[in-house]
Coordinates of C-alpha atoms in Angstrom, one line a residue:
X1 CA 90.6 61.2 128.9
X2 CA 89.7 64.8 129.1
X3 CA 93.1 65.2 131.8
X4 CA 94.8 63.4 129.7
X5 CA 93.9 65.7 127.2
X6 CA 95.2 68.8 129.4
X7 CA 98.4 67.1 130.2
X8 CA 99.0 67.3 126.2
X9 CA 98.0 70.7 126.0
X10 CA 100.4 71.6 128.4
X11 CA 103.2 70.0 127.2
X12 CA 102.8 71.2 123.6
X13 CA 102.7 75.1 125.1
X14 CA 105.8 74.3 127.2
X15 CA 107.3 72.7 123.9
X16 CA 106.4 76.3 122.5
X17 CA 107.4 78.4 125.1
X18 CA 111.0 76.9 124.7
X19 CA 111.1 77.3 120.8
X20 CA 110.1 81.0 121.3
X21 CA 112.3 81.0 123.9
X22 CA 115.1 80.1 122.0
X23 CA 114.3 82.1 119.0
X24 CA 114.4 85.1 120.5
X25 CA 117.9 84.6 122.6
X26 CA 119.5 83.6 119.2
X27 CA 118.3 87.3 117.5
X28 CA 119.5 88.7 121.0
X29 CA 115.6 89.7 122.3
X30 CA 114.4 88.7 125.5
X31 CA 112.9 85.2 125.8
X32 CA 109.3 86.9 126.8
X33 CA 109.3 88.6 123.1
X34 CA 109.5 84.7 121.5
X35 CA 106.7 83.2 123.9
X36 CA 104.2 85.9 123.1
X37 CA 104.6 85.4 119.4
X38 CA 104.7 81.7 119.4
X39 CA 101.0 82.1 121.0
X40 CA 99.9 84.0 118.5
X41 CA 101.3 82.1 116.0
X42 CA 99.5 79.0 117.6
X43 CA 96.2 80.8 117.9
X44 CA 93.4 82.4 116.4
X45 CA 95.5 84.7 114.7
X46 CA 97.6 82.2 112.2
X47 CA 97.5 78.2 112.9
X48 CA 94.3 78.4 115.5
X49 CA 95.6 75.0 116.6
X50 CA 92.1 74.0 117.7
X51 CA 93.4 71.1 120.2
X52 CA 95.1 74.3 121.6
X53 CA 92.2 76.9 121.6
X54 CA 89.4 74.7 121.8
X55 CA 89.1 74.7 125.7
X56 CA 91.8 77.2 127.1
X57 CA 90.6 77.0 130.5
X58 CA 93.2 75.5 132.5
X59 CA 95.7 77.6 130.4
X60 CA 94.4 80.5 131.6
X61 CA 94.3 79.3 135.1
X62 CA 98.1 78.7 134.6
X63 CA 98.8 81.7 133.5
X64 CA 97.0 83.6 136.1
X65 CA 99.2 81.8 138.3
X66 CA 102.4 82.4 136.4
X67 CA 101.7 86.4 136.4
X68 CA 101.1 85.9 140.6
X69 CA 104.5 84.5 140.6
X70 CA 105.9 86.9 138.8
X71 CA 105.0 89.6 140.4
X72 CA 105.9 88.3 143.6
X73 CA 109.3 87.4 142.7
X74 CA 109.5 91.2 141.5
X75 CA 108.4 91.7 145.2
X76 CA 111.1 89.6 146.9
X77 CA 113.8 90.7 144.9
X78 CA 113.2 94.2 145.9
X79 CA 114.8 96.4 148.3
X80 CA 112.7 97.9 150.6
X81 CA 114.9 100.6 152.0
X82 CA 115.3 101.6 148.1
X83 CA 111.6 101.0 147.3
X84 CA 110.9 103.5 150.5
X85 CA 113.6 106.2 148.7
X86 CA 111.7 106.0 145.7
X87 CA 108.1 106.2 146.8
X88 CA 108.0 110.1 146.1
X89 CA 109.1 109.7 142.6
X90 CA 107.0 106.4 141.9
X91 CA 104.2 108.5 142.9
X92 CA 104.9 111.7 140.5
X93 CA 105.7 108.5 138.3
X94 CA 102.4 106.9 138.6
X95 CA 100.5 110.3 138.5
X96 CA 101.5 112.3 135.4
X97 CA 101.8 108.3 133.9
X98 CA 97.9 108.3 134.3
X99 CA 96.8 112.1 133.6
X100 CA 98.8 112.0 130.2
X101 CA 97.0 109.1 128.3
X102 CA 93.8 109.7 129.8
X103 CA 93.9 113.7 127.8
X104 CA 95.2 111.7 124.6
X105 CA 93.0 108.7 124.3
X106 CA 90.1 110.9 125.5
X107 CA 91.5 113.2 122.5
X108 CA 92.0 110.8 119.6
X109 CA 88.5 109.8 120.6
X110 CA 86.7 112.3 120.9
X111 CA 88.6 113.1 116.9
X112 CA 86.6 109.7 115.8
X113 CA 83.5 111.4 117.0
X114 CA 82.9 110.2 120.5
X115 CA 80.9 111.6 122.6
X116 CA 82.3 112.7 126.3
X117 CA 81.4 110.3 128.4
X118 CA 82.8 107.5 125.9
X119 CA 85.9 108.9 125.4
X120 CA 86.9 109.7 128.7
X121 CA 86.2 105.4 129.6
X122 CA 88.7 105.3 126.8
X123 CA 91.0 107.5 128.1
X124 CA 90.9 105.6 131.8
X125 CA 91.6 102.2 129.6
X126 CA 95.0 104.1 128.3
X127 CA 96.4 104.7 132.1
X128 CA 95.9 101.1 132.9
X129 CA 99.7 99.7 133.3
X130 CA 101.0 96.0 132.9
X131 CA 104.6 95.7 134.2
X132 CA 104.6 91.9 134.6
X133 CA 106.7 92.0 130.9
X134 CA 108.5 94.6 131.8
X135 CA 109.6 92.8 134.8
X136 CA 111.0 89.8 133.3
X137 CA 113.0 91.4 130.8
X138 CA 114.7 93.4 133.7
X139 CA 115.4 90.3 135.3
X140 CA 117.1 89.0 132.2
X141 CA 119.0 92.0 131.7
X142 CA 120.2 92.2 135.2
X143 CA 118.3 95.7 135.8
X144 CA 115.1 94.8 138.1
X145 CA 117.0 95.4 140.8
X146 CA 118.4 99.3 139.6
X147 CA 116.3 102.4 140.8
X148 CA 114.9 102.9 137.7
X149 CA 113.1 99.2 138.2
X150 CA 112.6 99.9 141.9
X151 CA 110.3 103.4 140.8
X152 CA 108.9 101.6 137.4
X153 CA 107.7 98.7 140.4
X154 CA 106.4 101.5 142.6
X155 CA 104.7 103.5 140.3
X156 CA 103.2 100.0 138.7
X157 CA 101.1 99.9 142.4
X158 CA 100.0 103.3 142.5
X159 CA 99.0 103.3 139.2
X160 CA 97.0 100.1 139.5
X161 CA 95.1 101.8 142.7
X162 CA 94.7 105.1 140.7
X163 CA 93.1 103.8 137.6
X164 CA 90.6 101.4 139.9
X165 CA 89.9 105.2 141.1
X166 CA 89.3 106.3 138.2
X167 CA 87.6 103.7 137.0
X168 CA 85.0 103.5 139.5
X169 CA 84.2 107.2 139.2
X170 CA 83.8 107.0 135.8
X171 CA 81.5 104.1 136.5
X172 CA 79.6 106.2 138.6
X173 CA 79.1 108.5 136.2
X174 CA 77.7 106.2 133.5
X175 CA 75.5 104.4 136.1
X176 CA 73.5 106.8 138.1
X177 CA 72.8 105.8 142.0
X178 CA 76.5 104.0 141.7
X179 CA 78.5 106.6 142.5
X180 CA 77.9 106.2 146.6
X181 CA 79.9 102.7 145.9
X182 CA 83.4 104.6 145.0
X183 CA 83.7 105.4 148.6
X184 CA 83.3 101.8 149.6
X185 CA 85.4 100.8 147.1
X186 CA 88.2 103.0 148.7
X187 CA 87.4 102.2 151.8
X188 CA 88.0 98.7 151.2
X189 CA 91.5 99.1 149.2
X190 CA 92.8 101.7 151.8
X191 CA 91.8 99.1 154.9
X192 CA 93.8 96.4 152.4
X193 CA 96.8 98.4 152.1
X194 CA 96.9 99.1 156.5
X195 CA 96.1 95.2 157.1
X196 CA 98.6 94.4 154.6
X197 CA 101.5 96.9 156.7
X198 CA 99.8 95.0 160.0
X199 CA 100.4 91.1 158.5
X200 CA 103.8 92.3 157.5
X201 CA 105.1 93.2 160.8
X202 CA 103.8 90.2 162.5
X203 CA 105.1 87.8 160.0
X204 CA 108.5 89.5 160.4
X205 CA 108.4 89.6 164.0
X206 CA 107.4 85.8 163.7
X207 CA 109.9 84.4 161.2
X208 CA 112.6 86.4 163.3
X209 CA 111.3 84.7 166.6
X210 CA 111.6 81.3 164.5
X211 CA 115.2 82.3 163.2
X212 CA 116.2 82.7 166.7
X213 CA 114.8 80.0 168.3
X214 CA 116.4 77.8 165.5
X215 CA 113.2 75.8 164.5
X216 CA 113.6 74.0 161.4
X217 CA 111.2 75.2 158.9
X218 CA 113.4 75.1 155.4
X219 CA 111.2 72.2 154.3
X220 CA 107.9 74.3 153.9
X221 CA 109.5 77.1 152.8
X222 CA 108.3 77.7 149.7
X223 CA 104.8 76.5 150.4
X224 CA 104.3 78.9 152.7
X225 CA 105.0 81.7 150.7
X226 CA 103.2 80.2 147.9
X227 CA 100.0 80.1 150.9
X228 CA 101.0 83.7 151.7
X229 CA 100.9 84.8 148.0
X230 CA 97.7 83.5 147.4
X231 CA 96.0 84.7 149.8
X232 CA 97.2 88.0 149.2
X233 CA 96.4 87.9 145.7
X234 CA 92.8 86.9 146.7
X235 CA 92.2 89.7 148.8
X236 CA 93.4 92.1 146.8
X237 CA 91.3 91.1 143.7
X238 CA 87.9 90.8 146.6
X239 CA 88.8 94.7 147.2
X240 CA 88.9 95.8 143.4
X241 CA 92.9 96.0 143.4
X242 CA 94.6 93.2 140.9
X243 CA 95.7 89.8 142.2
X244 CA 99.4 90.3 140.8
X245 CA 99.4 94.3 143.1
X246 CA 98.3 91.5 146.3
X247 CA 101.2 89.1 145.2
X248 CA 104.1 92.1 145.1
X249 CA 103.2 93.2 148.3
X250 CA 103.7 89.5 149.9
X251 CA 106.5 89.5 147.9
X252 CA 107.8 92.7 149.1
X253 CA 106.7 91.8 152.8
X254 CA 109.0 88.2 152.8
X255 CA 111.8 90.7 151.0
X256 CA 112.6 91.8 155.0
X257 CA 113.0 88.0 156.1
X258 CA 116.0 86.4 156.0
X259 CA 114.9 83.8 153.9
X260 CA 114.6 85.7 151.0
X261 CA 117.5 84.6 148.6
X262 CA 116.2 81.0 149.2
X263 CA 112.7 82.0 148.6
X264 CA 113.3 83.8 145.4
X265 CA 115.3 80.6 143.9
X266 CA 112.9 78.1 144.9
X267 CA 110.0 80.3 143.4
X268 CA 112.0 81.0 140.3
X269 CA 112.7 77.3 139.8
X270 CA 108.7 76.8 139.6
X271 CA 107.3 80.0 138.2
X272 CA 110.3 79.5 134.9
X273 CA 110.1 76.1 134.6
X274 CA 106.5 75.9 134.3
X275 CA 103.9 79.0 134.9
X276 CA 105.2 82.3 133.3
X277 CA 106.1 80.9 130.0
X278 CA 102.2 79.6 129.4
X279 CA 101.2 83.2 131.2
X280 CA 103.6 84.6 128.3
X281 CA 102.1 82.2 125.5
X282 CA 98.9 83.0 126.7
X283 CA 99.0 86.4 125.8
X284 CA 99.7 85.2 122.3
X285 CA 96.5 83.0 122.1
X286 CA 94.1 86.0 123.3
X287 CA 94.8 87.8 120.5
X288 CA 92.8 87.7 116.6
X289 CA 94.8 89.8 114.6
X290 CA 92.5 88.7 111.7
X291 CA 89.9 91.0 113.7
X292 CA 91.7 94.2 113.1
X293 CA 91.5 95.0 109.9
X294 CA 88.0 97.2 110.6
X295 CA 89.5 99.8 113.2
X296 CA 93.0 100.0 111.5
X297 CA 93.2 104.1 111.8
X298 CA 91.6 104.6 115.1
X299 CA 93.7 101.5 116.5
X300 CA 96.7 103.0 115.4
X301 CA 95.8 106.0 116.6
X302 CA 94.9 104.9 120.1
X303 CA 98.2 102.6 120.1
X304 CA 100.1 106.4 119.6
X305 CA 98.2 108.0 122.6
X306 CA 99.0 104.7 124.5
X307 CA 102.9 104.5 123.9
X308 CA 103.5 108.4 123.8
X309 CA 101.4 108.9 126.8
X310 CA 103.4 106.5 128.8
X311 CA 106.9 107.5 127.7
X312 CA 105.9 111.3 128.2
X313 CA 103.9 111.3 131.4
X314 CA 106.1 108.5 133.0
X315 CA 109.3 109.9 131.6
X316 CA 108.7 113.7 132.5
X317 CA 107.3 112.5 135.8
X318 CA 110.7 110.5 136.0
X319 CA 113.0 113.4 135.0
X320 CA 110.7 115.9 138.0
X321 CA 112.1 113.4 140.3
X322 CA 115.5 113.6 139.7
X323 CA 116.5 111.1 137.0
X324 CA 118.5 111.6 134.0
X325 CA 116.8 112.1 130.9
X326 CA 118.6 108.5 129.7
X327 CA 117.0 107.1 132.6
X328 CA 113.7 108.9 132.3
X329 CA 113.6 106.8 128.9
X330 CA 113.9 103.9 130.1
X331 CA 110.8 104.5 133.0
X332 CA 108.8 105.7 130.3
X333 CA 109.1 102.7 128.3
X334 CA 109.1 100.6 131.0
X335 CA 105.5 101.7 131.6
X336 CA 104.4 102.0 128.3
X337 CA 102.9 98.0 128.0
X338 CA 99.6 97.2 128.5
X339 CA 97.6 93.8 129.6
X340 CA 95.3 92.2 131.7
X341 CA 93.9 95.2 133.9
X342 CA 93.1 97.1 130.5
X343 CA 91.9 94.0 129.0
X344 CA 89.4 94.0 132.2
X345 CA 88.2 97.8 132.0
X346 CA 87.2 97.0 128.2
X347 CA 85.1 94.4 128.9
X348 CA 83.4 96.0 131.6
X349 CA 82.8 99.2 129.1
X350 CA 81.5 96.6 126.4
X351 CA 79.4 94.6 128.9
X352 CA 77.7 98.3 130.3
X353 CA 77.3 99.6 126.9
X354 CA 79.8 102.4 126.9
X355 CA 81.9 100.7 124.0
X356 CA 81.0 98.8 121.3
X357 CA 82.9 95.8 119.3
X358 CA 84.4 98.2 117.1
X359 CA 86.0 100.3 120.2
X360 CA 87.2 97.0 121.6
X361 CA 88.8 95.7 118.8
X362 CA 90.9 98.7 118.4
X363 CA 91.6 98.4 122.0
X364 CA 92.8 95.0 121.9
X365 CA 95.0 95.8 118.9
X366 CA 96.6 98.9 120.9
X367 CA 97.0 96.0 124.0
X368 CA 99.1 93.8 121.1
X369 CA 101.4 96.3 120.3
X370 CA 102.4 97.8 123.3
X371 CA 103.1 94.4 124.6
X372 CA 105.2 93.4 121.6
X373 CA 106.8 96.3 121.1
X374 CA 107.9 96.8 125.1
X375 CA 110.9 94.2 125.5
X376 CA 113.0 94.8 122.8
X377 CA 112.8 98.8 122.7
X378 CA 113.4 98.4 127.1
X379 CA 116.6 96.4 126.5
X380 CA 117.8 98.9 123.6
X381 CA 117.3 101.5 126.0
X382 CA 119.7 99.9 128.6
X383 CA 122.1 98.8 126.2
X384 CA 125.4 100.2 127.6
X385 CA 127.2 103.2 124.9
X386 CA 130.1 101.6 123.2
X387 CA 133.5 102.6 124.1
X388 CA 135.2 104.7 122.2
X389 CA 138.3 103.2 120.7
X390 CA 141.8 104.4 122.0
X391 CA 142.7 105.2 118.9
X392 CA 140.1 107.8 119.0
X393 CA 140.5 108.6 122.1
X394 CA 144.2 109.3 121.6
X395 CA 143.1 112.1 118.8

């Protein structure tokens, strides 16, 4: 009873997903904006379907899997030779992207009356970045694959690696005798990063051999990437790096193969079809909007330093590198959402003391926004400029 139970839930979010899908297509907004407000619409925050929120552990399980996928299609669909071109602007990117919220949400909370300490663990929360939304709607809009996507994709890894820098030291601070742990935290993510260049030239080397020697291996295609993403998302979470940072870089790894193209469509078919639109929903659902009525000001406040800091420090760090201040924009904003990895540094902060309920609410609600308020402000900002009419033109 209790699977059969599941199977329902699952297809009343998949129900959803296309609803909120469709929804959003018809008021020309990407598909993502729909399934993220159907969940909330669904959950705690309006109908709290109880069949729906009651047990939301194999939903979440889904969706963990659907950002994985995601990502890893991100990582496919990339080209390396232009991901290598823009690896010194993804890292200015990434860099002033981090320093510039950390200063304002340290600001705005130290303004509420915060001591130091607190509002520095605040600030680190602001630098965390969630691109998985910004990387669907660039897929819809045809843009993932331009070099502002390649840098926003670039800068999305170091900035993931940075803030788990930052957030360990931070850590270290709060806890006395935890700081000697940073170093084997590094130690571990820099030994992840050189195994994962190792497993990368073998596997090439490998499916190159097998191209050549014209062994048949089309059939298991897709599982095996789906083995290979996995397992890269599993080491990369048992190092301190997110799962989804472990599934780009397979991704990005089977990008050199000549199976790619066939990859990428067979993963699409199952990631679309099934996973990202519960991840999507499942967003919705996480979120009590009834909650945030307490920390109104300083939530709004902290959403400011959270958006501004992103389109600032991503977009000056953008224009440093050589892009256009149009294009600068659109790297900013493309940053600017929050999720999962600042979802995960609040919880820690509540769990060790450093914030209370009250902090985390207003955290949640700056999560909310920058999530809703990423896809449709991205696709304005690539919306090509009219032409101007030959009449005009002719004066």
């Amino acid at each position: 009873m209790e699977s059969a139970t599941y199977l329902l839930q699952l297809a009343i979010l998949l129900i959803a997903g296309l609803i909120g899908a469709y929804i959003s297509r018809k008021v020309d907004q990407p598909s993502v904006l729909g399934q993220i407000i159907i969940g909330i619409i669904i959950g705690p925050s309006l109908l709290n379907i109880s069949f729906i929120t009651s047990d939301t552990t194999l939903i979440e399980e889904f969706a963990n899997i659907g950002v994985m996928l995601l990502m890893f299609i991100a990582g496919v669909e990339t080209d390396l030779n232009e991901l290598r071109d823009s690896g010194k602007a993804s890292m200015i990117i990434a860099s002033i992207g981090v320093v510039v919220p950390l200063v304002l949400g340290a600001l705005v909370s130290m303004m509420e009356g915060m001591d130091m300490m607190t509002a520095i663990f605040i600030g680190v929360i602001l630098t965390a970045t969630s691109v998985s939304i910004t990387v669907q709607v660039l897929r819809e809009i045809g843009k993932l694959k331009t070099k502002q996507g390649v840098a926003i994709l670039g800068a999305a890894v170091i900035d993931d690696v940075l803030g788990i820098i930052l957030l360990s030291v931070v850590a270290g601070m709060v806890r006395p005798g935890a700081t000697e742990n940073i170093w084997l935290l590094l130690g571990k993510i820099a030994l992840f990063f050189a195994g994962a260049v190792v497993v990368g030239i073998i596997l090439y080397r490998l499916v190159t051999r097998l191209v050549l020697s014209r062994i048949r291996i089309g059939e298991s295609l897709l599982t095996l990437a789906l083995i290979f993403t996995f397992i890269f998302g599993f080491f990369a979470e048992y190092v301190g790096v997110a799962a989804i940072t472990g599934a780009y870089i397979a991704g990005l790894i089977l990008s050199a193969t000549p199976y790619k193209n066939r990859i990428s469509n067979g993963t699409q078919i199952l990631a679309y079809n099934l996973f990202t639109p519960i991840f999507f929903i499942n967003i919705g659902l996480g979120v009590n909007v009834r909650l945030l009525g307490d920390v109104l000001v300083f939530g709004s406040l902290l959403t400011l330093a959270a958006l501004i800091g992103k389109i600032v420090g991503c977009g000056v760090g953008a224009k440093i590198s050589g892009f256009n201040t149009r294009e600068s924009l659109q790297v900013g904003i493309g940053m600017m959402s929050r999720g999962e990895v600042g979802l995960i540094v609040a919880s820690l902060g509540e769990s060790m003391g450093i914030i209370g309920p009250d902090v985390y609410a207003a955290i949640i609600m700056m999560i909310l926004i920058s999530t809703l308020v990423t896809p449709p402000l991205l696709k304005i900002s690539f919306k090509e400029k009219p032409a101007i009419a030959a009449g005009n033109a002719a004066h």
